[in-house]
XYZ file of C-alpha atoms in Angstrom:
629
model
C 0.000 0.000 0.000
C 1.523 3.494 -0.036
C 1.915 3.479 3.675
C 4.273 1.220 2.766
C 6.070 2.896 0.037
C 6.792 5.708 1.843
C 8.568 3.261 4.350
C 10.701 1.389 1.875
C 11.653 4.839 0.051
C 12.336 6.000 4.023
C 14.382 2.627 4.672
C 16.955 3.083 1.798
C 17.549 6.482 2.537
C 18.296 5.583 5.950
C 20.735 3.309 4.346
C 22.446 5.968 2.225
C 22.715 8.261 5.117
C 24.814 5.619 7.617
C 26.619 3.790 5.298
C 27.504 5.983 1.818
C 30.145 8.557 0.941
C 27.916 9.809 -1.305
C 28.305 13.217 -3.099
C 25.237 13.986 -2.673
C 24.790 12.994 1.204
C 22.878 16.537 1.834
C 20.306 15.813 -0.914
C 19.462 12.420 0.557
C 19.295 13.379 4.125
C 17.008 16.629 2.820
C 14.958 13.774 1.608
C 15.094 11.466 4.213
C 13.684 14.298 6.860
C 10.710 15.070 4.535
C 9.553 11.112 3.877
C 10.226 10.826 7.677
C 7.563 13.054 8.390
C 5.353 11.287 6.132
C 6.407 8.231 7.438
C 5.181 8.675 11.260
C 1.823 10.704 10.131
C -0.177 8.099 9.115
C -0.691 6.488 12.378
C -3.849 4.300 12.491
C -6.424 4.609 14.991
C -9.728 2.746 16.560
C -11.776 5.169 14.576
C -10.697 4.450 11.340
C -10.827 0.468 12.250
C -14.471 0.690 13.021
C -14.965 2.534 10.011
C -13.322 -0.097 7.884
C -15.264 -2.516 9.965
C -18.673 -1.229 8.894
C -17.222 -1.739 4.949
C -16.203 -5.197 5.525
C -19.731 -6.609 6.646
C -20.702 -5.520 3.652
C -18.480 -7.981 1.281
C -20.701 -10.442 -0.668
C -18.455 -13.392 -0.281
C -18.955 -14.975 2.690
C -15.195 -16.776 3.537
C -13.622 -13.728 2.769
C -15.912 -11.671 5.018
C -15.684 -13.672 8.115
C -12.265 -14.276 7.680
C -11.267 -10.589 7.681
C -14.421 -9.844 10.450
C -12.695 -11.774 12.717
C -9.360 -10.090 12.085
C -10.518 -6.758 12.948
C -12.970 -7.576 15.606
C -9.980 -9.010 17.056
C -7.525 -5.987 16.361
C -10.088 -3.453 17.675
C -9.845 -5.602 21.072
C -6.634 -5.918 21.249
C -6.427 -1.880 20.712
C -9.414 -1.298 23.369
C -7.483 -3.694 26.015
C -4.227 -1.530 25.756
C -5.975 1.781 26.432
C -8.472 -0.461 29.358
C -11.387 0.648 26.856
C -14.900 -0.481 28.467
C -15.705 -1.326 25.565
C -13.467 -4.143 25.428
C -15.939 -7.227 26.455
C -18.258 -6.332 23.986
C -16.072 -6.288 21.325
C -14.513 -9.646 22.841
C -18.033 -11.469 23.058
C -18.649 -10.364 19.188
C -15.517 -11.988 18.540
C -16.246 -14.925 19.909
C -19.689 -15.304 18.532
C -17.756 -14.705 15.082
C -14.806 -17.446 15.815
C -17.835 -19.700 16.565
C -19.704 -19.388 13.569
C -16.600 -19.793 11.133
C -15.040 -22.328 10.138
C -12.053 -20.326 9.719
C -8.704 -22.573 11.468
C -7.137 -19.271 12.631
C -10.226 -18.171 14.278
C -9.970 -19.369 17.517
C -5.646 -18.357 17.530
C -7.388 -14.809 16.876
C -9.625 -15.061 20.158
C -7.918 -16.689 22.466
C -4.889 -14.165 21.630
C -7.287 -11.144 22.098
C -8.137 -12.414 25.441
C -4.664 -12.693 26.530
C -4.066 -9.398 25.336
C -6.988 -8.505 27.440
C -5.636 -10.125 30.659
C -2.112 -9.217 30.093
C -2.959 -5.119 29.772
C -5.416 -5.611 33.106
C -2.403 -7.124 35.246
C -3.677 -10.972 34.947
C -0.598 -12.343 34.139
C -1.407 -16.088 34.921
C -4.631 -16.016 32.574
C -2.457 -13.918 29.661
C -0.205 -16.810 29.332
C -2.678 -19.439 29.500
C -4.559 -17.784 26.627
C -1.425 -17.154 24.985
C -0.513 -20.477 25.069
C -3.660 -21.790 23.620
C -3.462 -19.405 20.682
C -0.283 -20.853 20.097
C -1.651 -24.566 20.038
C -4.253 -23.231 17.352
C -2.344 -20.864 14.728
C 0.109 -23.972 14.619
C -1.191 -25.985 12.680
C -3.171 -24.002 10.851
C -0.916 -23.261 7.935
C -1.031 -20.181 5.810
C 0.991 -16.503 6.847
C 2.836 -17.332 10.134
C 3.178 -13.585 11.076
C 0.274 -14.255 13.750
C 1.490 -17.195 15.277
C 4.934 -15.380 15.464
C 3.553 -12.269 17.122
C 1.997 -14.270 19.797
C 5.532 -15.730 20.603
C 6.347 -12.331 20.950
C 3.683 -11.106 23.041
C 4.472 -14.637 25.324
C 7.905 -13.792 25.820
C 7.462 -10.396 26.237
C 4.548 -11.366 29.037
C 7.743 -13.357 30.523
C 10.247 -11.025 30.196
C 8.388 -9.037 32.163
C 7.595 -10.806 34.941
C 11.669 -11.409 35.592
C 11.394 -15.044 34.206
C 14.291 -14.104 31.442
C 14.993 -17.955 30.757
C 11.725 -19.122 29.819
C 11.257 -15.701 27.896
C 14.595 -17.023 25.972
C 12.973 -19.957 25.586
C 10.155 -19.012 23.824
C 11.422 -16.209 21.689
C 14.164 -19.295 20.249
C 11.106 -21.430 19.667
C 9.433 -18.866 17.466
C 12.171 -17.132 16.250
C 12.725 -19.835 13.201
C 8.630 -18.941 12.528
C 9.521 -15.128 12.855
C 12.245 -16.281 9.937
C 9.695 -17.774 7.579
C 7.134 -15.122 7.730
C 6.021 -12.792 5.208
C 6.207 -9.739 7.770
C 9.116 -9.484 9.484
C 8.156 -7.356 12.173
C 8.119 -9.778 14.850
C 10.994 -11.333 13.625
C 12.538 -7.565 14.249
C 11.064 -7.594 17.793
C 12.606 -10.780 18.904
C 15.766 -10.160 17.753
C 16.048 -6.444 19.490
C 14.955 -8.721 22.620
C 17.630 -10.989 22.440
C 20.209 -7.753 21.937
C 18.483 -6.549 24.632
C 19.394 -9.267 27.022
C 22.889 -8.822 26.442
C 22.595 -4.975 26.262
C 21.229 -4.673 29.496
C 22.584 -7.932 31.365
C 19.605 -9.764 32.503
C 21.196 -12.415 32.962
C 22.983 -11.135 35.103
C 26.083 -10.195 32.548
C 26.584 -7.241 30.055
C 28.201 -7.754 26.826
C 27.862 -5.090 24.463
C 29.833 -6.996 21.269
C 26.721 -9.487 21.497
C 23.842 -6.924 21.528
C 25.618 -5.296 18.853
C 25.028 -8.363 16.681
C 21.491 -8.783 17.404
C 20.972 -5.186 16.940
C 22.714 -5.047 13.834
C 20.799 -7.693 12.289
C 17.137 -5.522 12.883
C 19.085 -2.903 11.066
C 19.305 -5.438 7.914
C 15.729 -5.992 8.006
C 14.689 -2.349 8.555
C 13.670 -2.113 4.425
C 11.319 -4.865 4.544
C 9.269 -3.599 7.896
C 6.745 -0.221 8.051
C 6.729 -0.393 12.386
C 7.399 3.283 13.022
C 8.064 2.312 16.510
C 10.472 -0.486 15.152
C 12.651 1.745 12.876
C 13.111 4.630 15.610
C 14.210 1.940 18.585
C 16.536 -0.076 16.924
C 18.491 3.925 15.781
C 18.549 4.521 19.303
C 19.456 1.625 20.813
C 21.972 1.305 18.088
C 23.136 4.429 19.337
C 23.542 3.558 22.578
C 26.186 0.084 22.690
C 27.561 2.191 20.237
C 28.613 4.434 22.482
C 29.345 1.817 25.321
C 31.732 0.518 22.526
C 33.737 3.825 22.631
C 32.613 4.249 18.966
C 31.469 8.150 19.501
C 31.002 8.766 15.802
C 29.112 6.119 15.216
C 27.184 6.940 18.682
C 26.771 10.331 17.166
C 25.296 9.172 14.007
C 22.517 6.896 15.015
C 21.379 9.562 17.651
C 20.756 11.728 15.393
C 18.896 10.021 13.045
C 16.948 8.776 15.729
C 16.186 12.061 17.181
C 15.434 13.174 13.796
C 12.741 10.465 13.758
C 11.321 10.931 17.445
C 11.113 14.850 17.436
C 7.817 15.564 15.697
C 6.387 13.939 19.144
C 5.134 10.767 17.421
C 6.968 8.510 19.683
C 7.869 10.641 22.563
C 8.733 7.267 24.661
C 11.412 6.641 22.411
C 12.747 9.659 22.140
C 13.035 9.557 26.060
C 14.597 6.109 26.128
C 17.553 7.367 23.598
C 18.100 10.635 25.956
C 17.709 8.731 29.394
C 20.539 6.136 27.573
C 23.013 9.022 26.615
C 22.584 10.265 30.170
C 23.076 7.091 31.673
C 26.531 6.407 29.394
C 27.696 10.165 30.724
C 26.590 9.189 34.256
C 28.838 6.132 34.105
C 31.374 8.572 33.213
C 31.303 10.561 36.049
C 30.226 13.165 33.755
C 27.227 14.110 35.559
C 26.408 17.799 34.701
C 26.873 16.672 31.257
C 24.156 14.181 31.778
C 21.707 16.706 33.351
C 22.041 19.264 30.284
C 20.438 15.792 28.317
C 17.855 15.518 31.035
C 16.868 18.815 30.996
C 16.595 18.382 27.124
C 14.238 15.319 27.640
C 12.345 17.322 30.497
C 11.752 19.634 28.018
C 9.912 17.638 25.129
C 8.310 15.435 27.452
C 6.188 18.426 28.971
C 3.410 17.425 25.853
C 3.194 14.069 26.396
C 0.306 12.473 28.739
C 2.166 9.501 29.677
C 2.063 9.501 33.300
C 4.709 6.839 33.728
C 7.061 8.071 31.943
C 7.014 11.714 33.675
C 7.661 9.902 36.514
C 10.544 8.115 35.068
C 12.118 11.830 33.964
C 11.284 12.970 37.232
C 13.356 10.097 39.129
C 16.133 10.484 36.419
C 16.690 14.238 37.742
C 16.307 13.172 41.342
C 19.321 10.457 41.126
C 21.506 13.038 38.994
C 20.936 16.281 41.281
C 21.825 13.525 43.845
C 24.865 12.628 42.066
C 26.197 15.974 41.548
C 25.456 16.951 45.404
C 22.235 19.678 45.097
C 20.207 18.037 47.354
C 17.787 21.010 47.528
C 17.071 19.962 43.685
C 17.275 16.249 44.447
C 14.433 16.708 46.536
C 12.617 18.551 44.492
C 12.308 15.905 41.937
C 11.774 12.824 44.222
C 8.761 14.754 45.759
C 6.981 15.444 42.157
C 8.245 11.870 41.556
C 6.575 10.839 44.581
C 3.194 12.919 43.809
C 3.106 11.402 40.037
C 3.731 7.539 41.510
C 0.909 8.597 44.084
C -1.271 9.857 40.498
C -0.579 6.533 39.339
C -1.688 4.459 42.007
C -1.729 5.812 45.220
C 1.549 4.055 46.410
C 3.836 5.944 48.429
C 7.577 5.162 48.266
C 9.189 6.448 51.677
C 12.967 5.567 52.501
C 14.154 7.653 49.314
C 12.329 10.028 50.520
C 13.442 9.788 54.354
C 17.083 9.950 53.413
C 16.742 12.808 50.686
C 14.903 14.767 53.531
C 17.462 13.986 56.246
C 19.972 14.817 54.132
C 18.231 18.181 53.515
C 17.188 19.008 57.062
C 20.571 18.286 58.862
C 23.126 19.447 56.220
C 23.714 22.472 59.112
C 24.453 19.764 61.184
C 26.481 17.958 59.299
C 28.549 21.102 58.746
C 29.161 21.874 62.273
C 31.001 18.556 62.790
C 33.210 18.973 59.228
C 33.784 22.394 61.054
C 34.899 20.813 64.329
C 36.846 18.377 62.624
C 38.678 20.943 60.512
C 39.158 22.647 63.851
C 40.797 19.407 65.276
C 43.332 18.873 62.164
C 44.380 22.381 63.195
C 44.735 22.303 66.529
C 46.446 19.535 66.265
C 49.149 20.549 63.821
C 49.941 23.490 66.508
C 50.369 20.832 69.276
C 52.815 18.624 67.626
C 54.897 22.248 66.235
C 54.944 22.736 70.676
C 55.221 19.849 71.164
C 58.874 20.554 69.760
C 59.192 23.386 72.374
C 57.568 21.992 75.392
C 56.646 18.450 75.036
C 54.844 17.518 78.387
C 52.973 20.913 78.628
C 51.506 20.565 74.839
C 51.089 17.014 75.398
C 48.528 17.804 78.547
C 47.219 20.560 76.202
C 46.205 17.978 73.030
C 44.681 15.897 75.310
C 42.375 18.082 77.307
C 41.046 19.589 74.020
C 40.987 16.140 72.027
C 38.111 14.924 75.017
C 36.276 18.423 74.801
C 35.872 17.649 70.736
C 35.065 13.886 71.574
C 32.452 15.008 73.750
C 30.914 17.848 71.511
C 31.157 15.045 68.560
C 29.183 13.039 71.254
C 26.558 15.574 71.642
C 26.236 15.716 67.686
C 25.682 12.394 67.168
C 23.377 11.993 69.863
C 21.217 15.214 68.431
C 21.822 13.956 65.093
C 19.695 10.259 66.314
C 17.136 12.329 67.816
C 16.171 13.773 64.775
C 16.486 10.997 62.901
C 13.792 9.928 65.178
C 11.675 13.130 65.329
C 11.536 12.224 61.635
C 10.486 8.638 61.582
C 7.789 9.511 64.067
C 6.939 12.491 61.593
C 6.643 10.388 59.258
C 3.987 7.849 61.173
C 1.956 10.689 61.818
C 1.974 11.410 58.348
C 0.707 8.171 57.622
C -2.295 8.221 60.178
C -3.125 11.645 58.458
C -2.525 10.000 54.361
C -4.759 7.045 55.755
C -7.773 9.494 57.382
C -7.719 11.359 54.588
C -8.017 8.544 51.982
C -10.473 6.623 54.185
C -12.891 9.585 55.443
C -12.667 12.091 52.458
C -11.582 10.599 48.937
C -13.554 6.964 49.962
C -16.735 8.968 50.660
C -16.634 11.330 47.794
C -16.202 7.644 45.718
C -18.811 6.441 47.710
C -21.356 9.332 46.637
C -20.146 9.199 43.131
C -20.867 5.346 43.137
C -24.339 6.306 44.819
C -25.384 8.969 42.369
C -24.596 7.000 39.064
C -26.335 3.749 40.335
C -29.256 6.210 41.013
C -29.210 7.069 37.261
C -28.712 3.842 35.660
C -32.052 3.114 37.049
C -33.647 5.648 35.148
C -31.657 4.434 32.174
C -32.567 1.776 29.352
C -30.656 2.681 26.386
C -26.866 1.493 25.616
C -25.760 4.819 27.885
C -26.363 1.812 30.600
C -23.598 0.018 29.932
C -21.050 2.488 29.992
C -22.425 3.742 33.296
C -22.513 0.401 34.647
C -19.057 0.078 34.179
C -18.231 3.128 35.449
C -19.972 2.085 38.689
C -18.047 -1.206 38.376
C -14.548 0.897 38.154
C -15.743 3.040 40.989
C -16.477 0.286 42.966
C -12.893 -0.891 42.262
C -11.184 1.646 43.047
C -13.226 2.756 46.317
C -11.550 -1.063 47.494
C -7.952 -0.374 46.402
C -8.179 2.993 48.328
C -9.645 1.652 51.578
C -6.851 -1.328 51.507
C -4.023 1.339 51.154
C -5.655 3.157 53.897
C -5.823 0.347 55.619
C -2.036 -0.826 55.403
C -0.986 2.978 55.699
C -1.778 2.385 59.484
C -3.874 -0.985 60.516
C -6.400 -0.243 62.861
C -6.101 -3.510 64.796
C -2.547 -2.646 65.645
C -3.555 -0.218 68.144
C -6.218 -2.957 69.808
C -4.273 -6.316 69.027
C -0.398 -5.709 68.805
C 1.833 -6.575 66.137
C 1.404 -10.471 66.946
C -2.339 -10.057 67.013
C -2.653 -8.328 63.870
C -0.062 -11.121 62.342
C -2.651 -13.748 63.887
C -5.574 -12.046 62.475
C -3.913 -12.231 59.082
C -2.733 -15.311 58.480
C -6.367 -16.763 60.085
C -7.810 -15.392 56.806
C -5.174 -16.148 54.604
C -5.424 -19.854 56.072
C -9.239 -20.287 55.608
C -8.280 -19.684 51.608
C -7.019 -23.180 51.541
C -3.716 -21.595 49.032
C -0.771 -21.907 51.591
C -0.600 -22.765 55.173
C 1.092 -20.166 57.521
C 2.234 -21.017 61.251
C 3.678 -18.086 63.692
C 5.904 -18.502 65.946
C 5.905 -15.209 68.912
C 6.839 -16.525 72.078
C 8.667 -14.387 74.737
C 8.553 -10.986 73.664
C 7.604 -8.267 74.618
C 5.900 -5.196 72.397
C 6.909 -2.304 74.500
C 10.170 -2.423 73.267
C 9.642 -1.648 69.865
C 5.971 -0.319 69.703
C 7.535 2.834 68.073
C 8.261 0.842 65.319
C 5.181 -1.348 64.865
C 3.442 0.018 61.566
C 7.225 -0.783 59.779
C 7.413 -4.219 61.064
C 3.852 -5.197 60.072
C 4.553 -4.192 56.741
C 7.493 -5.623 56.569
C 5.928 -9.333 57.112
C 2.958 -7.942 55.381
C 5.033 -7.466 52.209
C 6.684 -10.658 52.690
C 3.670 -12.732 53.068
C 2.166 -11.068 49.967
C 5.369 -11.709 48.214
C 5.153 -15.850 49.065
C 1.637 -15.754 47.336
C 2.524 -13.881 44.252
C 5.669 -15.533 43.416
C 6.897 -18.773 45.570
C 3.915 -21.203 44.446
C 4.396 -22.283 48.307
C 1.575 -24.572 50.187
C 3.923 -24.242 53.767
C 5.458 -21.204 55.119
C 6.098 -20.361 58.799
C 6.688 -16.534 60.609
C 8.707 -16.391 63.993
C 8.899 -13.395 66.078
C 11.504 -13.147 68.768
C 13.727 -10.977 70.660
C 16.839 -11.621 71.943
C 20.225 -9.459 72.892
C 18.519 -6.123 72.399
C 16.961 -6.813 68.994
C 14.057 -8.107 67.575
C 14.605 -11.145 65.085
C 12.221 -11.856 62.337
C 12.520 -14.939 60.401
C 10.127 -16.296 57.459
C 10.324 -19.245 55.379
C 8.314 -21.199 53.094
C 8.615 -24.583 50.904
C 8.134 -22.876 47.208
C 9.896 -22.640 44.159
C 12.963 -20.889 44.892
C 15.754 -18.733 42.843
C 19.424 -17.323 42.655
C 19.837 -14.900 45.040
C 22.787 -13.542 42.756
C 21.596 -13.959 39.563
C 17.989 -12.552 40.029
C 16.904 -8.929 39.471
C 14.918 -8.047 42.606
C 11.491 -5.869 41.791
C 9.950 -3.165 43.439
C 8.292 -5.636 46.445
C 12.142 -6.551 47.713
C 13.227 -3.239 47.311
C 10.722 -1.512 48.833
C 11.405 -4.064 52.006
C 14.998 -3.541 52.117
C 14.199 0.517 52.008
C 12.025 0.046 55.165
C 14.570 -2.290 56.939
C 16.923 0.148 56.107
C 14.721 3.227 57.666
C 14.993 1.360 61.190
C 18.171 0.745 61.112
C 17.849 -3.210 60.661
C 19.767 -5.568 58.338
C 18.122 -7.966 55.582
C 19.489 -11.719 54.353
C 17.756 -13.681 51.636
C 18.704 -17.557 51.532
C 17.278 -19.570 48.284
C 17.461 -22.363 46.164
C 14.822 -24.420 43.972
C 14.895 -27.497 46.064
C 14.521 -26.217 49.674
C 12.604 -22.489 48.943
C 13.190 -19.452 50.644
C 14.111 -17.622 54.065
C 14.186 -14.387 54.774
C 15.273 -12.876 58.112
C 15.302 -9.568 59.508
C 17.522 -8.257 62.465
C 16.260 -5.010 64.397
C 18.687 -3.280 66.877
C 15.752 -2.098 69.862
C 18.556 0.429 71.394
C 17.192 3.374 69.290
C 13.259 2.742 69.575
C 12.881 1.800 73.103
């Protein structure tokens, strides 16, 4: 089509740009930045899909019109799912009627795919990759153009990658890349192979190697001519870019950022234009070169202002925080982690604190912290004068060094001791912050949701058309979200920790989680006592809270026991359970371990992980009680 023209015309002019000595080098990349532009405008949308949709029913013959019904029915759900259309359903349930009434041997690959799309853009990873999986057992052996069978590889794999399970992700991309090969498209063949760069490129296996992901990368770049993915073409510049210049190769670096800028600025695909400056950064920062990598920030902060993308504002925003951080403003470091903080909060209502403690300590004592570089500049002097008397009148300056060495000990002391007190006043700030976040949430923003919820359930009454759907829905969503906000409010600060302790609450817990038959917890809290750490109560729930939560996403466990005790001054927390294990070393923690280690870290405790596939894992948590009793 002439979509695809314009790509093929854009492709070898990319070509003549990176790789010719041309003459006439200006001509071409003239050229090149006009069919660019022409390139990324014709983006397709729902709209037009639906439109085209309405002409297809229309086709006399029959085959042919169920065949390519079912192709957009299932296209236009895919494209709902990603944006979490309400639509969605409906469209599915069409689909399915359609799958059922053809005879079509791709039709049900189409459905069950478009359900896994479904699943995987609502969170459901489990039920993605089942339905993945089954629309891999039915485009198999159904014959014809394997570009569908190959993008659901993709979309497995990705779904994989994803959830940290890189192996089986490697797995599966090898299994279809050989399909990918044979395939009239070659855009998934393109995907899986900038995966498989990617793997080396960013080390998830642990291990970087940049020669490796060159290869991989290289090999899209071959392929560019034959593919019209906008998205495709622009990635593969910048990444190409970027092992570039881990290679030391600045000219070639050079090169494929620019042409990749070129392609990203007209704010088609802002994301990618983000990833290329947040890479260049990230090279400088490895450098040291870390006001050079804030100038690229700034750049990035700039063009990212237009786009909607909550996500990835945050992402800029925690870019800035970590570089102001590197280069030692920590008034400007703590700028950015707060609007980081309020766009994570926009996003879901999650709260990251230990960042935040430690930027804001840094922040508030810095006056304190230069009173004791003072004093110890002041005890480098003085003693330099004692050992020049000491050549005059060594028992008299002797006497003299030591009196005033014990006078700076003990205003040191007196520092550190004022410095732990506020460390405290702002832990117990921060607890009273909490209370007020989970008030808030629970008496204001639940009871406005509440009225909303009220108010439209009032109207669909009244209501008989196809409005009713949509506002049933919306009720539906309301009702949703109305739950998530009065769970965060109520693990901001349980309730029941005021009444029932920290062991009560941990009873109360794992009673319910019990009676759902899905893994058996025992505790184990004999001989302690609460007053001597009920300053640090909400943290410690968590804490096991966290961990518990993170035994029934990930360990597949049906055992796991909690014991609380307290021994030599510190409380000792210890939980283990008889799941699938993994390599400590060789796994990338997410967010739930690192958000656990911050909050160790805020009360001063230490954190050890111990796992392996056969025996599962144990986690244990050691809390010194000096400071909090």
């Amino acid at each position: 089509d002439a979509n695809g023209q314009i790509h093929r015309i854009y492709n070898s002019l990319l070509y003549i740009l990176v790789y010719s000595d041309h003459s006439m080098k200006l001509l071409y990349a003239i050229l090149f930045l006009i069919i660019s532009q022409l390139a990324y405008a014709g983006t397709s949308d729902i709209d037009a899909h639906l439109i085209k949709l309405e002409k297809i029913k229309l086709i006399e013959d029959a085959i042919d019109r169920d065949t390519q019904l079912i192709w957009q029915y299932s296209y236009i759900s895919e494209e709902l799912s990603r944006h979490v259309d309400p639509r969605t359903e409906a469209y599915l349930d069409t689909l399915k009627m359609r799958v059922e009434e053809s005879d079509w041997d791709s039709g049900p690959g189409f459905y069950n795919r478009a359900l896994g799309r479904y699943h995987d853009f609502k969170g459901n990873f489990a039920e993605a990759l089942k339905y993945y999986d089954k629309a891999i057992e039915y485009y198999t052996p159904a014959g014809g153009d394997l570009k569908e069978l190959a993008f659901t590889y993709v979309l497995k794999g990705f779904l994989l990658s994803n959830s940290d399970l890189q192996q089986e992700c490697w797995e599966t991309l090898e299994k279809g890349l050989p399909i990918a090969r044979r395939a009239k498209s070659k855009n998934s063949l393109c995907l899986m192979l900038d995966w498989f760069g990617d793997y080396y490129y960013y080390g998830l296996d642990g291990e970087v190697d940049n020669e490796k992901a060159l290869e991989y990368y290289l090999q899209v770049n071959e392929i560019l001519p034959q593919i019209s993915y906008a998205r495709i073409i622009a990635d593969n510049n910048a990444v190409l870019s970027g092992v570039y210049d881990r290679l030391g190769n600045k000219m070639k670096a050079d090169q494929y950022f620019a042409i990749a800028d070129s392609l990203t600025a007209n704010g088609a695909l802002p994301h990618v234009r983000w990833g290329l400056y947040a890479e260049k950064a990230r090279v400088l920062e490895e450098e040291g070169k870390h006001k050079a990598a804030n100038a690229i920030y700034i750049s990035a902060y700039e063009f990212m202002k237009t786009s909607s993308n909550i996500e990835f504002k945050s992402r800029i925003e925690e870019a800035l925080w970590k570089n102001y951080k590197n280069i030692g403003n920590n008034k400007m470091a703590l700028h950015h982690y707060e609007k980081h903080i309020e766009m994570e909060g926009q996003m879901d209502l999650v709260k990251v604190e230990s960042d935040y403690a430690e930027l804001e300590k840094k922040y508030n004592i810095s006056i304190k912290e230069n009173e004791i570089t003072e004093l110890q500049k002041k005890q480098q002097k003085n003693t330099r004068n004692y050992l020049i008397g000491l050549l005059a009148l060594i028992t008299i300056g002797s006497i003299f060094a030591l009196r005033k060495n014990r006078q700076l000990k003990k205003s040191y002391s007196a520092l550190e001791e004022s410095q732990d007190k506020l460390e405290q006043a702002i832990y117990l700030g921060e607890t009273q912050e909490r209370s007020r976040l989970a008030s808030e949430l629970h008496d204001n923003v639940n009871t406005k949701l509440a009225a909303a919820k009220w108010q439209l359930e009032a109207l669909s009454e009244k209501i008989e058309t196809k409005d009713k759907i949509i506002i049933d829905n919306t009720i539906q969503i309301i009702g949703g979200v109305y739950q998530d906000v009065r769970s965060i409010s109520h693990n901001l600060v349980p309730a029941q920790l005021e009444s029932a302790g920290l062991v009560g609450s941990i009873k109360n817990l794992i009673q319910k989680l019990n009676s759902s038959d899905q893994v058996n917890f025992e505790l184990y809290a004999d001989d302690i006592d609460e007053d001597h750490f009920h300053k640090i109560v909400y943290p410690l729930y968590n804490i096991i809270f966290e961990l518990i939560n993170n035994i029934l996403k990930h360990a597949q466990a049906t055992h796991a026991t909690i014991k609380i005790s307290e021994q030599s001054d510190q409380v000792n927390i210890a939980i283990e359970d008889n799941g699938k294990g993994y390599d400590v070393n060789k796994t990338k923690h997410g967010f739930g371990i690192k958000s656990i280690a911050n909050r160790v870290a805020s009360i001063k405790g230490t954190l050890a992980i111990e796992s392996d596939e056969q025996s599962g894992t144990k986690t244990t948590i050691k809390i010194p009680l000096k400071k909090w009793t």
